[in-house]
PDB file of C-alpha atoms and ligand atoms in Angstrom:
ATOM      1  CA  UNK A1488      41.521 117.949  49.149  1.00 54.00           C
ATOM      2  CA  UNK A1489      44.317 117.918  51.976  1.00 58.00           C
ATOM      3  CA  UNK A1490      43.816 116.091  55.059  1.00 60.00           C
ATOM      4  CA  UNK A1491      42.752 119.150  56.935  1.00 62.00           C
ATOM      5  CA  UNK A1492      39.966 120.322  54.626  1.00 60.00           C
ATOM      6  CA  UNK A1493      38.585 116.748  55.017  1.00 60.00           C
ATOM      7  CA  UNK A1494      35.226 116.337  56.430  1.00 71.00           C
ATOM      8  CA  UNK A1495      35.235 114.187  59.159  1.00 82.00           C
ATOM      9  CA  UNK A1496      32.128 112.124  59.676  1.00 91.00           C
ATOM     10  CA  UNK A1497      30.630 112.157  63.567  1.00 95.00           C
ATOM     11  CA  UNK A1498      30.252 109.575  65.487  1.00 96.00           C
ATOM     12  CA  UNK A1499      26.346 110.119  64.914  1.00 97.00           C
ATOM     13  CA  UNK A1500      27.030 110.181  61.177  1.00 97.00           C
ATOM     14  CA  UNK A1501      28.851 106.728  61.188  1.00 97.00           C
ATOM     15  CA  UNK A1502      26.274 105.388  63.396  1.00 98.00           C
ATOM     16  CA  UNK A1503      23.439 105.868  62.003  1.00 98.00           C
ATOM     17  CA  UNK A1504      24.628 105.193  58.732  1.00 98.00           C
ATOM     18  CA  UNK A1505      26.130 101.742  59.971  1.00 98.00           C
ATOM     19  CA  UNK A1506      22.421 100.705  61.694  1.00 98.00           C
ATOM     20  CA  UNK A1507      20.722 102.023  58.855  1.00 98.00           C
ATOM     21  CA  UNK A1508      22.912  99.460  56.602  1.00 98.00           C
ATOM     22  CA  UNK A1509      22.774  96.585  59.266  1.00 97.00           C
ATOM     23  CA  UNK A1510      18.671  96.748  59.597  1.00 97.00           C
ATOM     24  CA  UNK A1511      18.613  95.764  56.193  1.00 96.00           C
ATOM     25  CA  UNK A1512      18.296  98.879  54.304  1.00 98.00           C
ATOM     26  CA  UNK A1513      21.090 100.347  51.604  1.00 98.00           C
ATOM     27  CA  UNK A1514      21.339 104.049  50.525  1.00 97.00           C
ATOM     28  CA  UNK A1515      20.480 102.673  47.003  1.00 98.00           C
ATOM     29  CA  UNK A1516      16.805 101.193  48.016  1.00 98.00           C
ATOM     30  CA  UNK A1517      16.211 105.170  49.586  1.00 98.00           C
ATOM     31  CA  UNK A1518      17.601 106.226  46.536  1.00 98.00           C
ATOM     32  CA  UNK A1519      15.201 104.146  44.505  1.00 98.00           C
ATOM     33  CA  UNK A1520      12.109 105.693  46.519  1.00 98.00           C
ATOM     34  CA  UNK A1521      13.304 109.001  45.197  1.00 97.00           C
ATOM     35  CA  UNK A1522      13.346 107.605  41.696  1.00 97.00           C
ATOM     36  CA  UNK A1523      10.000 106.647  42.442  1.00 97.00           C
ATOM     37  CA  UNK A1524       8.587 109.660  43.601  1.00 96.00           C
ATOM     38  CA  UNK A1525      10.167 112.229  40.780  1.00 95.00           C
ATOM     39  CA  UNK A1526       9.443 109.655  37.973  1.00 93.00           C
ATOM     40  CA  UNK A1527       6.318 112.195  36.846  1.00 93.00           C
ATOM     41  CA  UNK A1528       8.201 115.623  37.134  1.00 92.00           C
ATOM     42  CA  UNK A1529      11.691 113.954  36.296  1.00 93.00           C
ATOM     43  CA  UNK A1530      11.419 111.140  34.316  1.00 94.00           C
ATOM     44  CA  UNK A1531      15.201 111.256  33.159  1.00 95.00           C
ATOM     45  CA  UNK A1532      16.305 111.093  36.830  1.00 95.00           C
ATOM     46  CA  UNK A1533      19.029 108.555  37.618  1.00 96.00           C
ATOM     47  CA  UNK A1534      19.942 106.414  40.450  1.00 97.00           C
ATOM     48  CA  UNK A1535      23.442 107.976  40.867  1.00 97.00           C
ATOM     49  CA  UNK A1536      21.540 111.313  41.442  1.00 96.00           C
ATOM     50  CA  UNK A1537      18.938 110.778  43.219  1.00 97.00           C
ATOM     51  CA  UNK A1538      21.485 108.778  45.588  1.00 98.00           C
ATOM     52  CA  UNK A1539      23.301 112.147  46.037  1.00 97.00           C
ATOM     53  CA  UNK A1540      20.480 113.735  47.470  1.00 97.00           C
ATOM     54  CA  UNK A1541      19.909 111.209  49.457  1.00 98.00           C
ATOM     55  CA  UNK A1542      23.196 111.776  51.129  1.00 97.00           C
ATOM     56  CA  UNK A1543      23.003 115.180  51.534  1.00 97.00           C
ATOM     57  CA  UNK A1544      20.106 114.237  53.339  1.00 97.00           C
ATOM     58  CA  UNK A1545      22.150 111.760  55.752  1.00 97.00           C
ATOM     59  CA  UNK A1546      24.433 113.952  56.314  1.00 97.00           C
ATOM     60  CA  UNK A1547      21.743 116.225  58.652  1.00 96.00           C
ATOM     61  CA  UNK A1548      21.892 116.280  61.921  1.00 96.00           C
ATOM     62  CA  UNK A1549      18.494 116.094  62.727  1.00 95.00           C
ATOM     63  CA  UNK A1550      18.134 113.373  60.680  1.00 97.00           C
ATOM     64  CA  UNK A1551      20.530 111.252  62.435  1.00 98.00           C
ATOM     65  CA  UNK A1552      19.093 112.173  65.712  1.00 97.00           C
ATOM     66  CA  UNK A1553      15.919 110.726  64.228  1.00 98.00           C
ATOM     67  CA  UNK A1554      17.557 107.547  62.754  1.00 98.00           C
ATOM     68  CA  UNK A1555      19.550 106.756  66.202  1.00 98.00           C
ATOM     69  CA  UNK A1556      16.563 107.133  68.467  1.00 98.00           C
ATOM     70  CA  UNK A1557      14.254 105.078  65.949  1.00 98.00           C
ATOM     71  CA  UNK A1558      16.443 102.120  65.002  1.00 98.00           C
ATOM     72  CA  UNK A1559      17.751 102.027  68.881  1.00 98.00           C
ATOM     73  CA  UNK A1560      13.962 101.559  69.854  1.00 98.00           C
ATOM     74  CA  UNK A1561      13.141  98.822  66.835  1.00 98.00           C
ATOM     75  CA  UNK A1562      15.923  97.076  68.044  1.00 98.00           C
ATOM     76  CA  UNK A1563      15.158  97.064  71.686  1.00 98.00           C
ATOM     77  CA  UNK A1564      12.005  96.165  71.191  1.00 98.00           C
ATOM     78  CA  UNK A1565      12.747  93.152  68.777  1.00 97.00           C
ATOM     79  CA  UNK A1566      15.290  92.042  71.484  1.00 97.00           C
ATOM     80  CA  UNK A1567      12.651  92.405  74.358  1.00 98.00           C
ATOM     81  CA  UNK A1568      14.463  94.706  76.225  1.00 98.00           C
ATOM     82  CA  UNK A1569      11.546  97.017  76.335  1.00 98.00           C
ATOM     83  CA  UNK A1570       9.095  97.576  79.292  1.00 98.00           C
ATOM     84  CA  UNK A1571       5.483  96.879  78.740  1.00 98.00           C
ATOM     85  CA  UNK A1572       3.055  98.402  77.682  1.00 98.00           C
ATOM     86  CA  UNK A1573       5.683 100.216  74.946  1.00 98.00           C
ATOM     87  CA  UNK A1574       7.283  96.394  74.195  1.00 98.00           C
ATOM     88  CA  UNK A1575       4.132  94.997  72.780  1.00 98.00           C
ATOM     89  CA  UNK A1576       2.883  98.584  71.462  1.00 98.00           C
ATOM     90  CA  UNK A1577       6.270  98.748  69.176  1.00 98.00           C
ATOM     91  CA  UNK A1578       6.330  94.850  68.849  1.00 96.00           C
ATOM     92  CA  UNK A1579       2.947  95.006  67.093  1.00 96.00           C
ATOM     93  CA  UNK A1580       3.467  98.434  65.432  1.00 95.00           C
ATOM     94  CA  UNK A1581       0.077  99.223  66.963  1.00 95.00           C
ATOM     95  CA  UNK A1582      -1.882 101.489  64.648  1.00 91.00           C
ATOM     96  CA  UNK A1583      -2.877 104.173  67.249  1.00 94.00           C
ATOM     97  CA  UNK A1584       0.339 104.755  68.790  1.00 97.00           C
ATOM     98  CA  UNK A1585       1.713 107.605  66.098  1.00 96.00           C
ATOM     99  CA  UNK A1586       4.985 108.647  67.493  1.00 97.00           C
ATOM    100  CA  UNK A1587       7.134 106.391  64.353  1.00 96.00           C
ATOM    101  CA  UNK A1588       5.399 109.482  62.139  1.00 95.00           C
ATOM    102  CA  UNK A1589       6.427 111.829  64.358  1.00 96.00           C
ATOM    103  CA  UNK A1590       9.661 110.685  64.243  1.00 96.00           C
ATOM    104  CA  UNK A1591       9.866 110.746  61.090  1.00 95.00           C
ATOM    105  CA  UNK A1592       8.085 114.254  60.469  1.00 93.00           C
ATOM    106  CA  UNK A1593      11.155 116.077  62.227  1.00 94.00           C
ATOM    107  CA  UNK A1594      13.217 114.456  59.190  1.00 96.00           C
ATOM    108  CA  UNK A1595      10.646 116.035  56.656  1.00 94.00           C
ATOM    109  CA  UNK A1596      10.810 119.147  58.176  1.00 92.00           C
ATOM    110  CA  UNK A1597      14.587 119.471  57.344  1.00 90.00           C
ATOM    111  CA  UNK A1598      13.419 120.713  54.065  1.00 86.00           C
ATOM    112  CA  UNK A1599       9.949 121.997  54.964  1.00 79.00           C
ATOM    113  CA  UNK A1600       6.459 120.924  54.618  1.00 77.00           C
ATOM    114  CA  UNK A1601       6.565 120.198  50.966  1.00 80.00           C
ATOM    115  CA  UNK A1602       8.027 116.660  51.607  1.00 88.00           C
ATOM    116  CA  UNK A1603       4.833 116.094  53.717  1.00 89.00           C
ATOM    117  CA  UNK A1604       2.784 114.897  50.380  1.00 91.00           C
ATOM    118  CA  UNK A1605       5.630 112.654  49.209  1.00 92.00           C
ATOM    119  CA  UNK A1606       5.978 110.855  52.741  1.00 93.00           C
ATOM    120  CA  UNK A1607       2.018 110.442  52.997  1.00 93.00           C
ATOM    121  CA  UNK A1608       2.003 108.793  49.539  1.00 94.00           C
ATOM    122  CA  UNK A1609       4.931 106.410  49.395  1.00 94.00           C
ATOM    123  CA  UNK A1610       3.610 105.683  53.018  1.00 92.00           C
ATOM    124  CA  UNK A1611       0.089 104.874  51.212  1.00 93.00           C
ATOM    125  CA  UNK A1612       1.961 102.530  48.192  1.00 94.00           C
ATOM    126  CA  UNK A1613       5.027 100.933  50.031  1.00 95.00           C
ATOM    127  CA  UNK A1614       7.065 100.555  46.782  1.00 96.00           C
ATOM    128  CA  UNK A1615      10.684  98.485  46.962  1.00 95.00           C
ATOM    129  CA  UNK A1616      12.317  98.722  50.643  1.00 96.00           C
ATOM    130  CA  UNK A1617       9.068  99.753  52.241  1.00 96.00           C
ATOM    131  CA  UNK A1618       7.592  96.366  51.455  1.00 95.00           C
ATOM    132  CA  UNK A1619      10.318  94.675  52.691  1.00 94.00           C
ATOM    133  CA  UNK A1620      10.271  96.500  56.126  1.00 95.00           C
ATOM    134  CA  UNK A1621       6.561  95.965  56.885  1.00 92.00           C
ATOM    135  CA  UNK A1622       6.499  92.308  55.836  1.00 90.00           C
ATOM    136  CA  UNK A1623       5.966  91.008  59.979  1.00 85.00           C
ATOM    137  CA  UNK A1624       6.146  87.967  59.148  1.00 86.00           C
ATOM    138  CA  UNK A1625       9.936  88.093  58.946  1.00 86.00           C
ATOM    139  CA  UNK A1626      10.194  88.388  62.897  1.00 88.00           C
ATOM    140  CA  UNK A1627      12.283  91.532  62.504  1.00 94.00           C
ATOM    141  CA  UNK A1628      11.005  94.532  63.945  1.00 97.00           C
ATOM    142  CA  UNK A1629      10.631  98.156  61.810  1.00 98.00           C
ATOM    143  CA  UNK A1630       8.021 100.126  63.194  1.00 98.00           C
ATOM    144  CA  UNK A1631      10.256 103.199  63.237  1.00 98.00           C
ATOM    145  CA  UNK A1632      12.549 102.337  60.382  1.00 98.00           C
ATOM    146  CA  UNK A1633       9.765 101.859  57.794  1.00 97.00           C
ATOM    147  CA  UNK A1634       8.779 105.616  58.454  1.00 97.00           C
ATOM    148  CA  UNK A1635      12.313 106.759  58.929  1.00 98.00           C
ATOM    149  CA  UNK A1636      13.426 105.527  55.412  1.00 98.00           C
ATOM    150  CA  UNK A1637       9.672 106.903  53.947  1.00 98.00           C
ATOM    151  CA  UNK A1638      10.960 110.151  55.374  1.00 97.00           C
ATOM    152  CA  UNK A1639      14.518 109.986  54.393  1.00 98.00           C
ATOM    153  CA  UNK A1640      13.315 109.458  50.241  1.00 98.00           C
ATOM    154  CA  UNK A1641      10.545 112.643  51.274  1.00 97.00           C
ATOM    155  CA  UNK A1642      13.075 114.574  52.218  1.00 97.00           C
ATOM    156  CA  UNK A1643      15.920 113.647  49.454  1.00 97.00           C
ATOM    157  CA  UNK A1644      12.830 114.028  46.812  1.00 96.00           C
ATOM    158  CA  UNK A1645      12.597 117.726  48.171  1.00 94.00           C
ATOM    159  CA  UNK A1646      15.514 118.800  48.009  1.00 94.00           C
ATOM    160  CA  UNK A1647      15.852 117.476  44.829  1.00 93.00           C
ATOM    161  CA  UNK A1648      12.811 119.444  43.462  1.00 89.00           C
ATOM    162  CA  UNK A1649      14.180 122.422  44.800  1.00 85.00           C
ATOM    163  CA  UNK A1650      16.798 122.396  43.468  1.00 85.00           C
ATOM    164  CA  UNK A1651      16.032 121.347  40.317  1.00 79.00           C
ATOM    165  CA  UNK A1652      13.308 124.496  40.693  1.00 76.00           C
ATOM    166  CA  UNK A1653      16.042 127.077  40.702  1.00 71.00           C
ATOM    167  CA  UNK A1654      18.491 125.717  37.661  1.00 67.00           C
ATOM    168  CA  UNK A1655      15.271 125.122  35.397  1.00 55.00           C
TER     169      UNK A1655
HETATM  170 MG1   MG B2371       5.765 102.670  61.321  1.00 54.22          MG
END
């Protein structure tokens, strides 16, 4: 690949990736989500692969809109830097408030609806990472980034099962 042909990453790209990575979370822990979720339609499926798809899905714009806005308001609000009533509403990751899903729903939509039933489910269990990022006791918080990475393995899971649809 010359220099030219070279995709460069955007600013947003970097970013979010870089927050992502500094809130605690690596590509692998998404990647092991995905794992997760195919393990009863692909039981052979590896890390390395699923970690792939997971990229592709990173490499969305959307998605990084979604990751920027989400992180940037976790972090605010763990900082204090909020205004109230939103500080303590994010702060507490009250159970009404709804918009972390929402969030997180325009990353599901990426690869339509079907990643809906994943995201609900691994939202329900809170295998690996997820555990970690709703553990309050830690002072950290994830309100947005719990859902966020939920939706980032929904959507990589997807894709995957599309694709693996049309080689099959
Ligand atoms: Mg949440």
């Amino acid at each position: 690949m010359t220099i030219e042909e070279k995709p460069v990453m955007s600013m947003s790209e970097k970013t979010a990736r870089r927050w992502i990575g500094e809130r605690g979370v690596k590509v692998e822990d998404i990647a092991e989500l995905v794992v997760y979720l195919q393990k009863p339609y692909h039981p052979d499926l590896k890390l390395e692969d699923a970690m792939e798809h997971v990229e592709a899905v990173l490499r969305k714009r959307e998605v990084q809109n979604a990751v920027l806005t989400g992180i940037q308001l976790d972090m605010l609000a763990e900082k204090k830097q909020l205004e109230e009533p939103l500080l303590s509403i994010i702060q507490t990751d009250e159970g009404l408030y709804g918009l972390d899903e929402t969030i997180a729903t325009a990353i599901i939509n990426v690869y339509g609806t079907i990643g809906l039933t994943s995201y609900g489910y691994i939202d329900k269990q809170k295998p690996g990472i997820l555990q970690f990022l709703n553990d309050k006791s830690t002072g950290q918080v994830h309100t947005f980034l719990d859902d966020i990475v939920g939706a980032i393995a929904a959507a990589a899971a997807s894709r995957l099962a599309h694709r693996a649809a049309h080689t099959e």
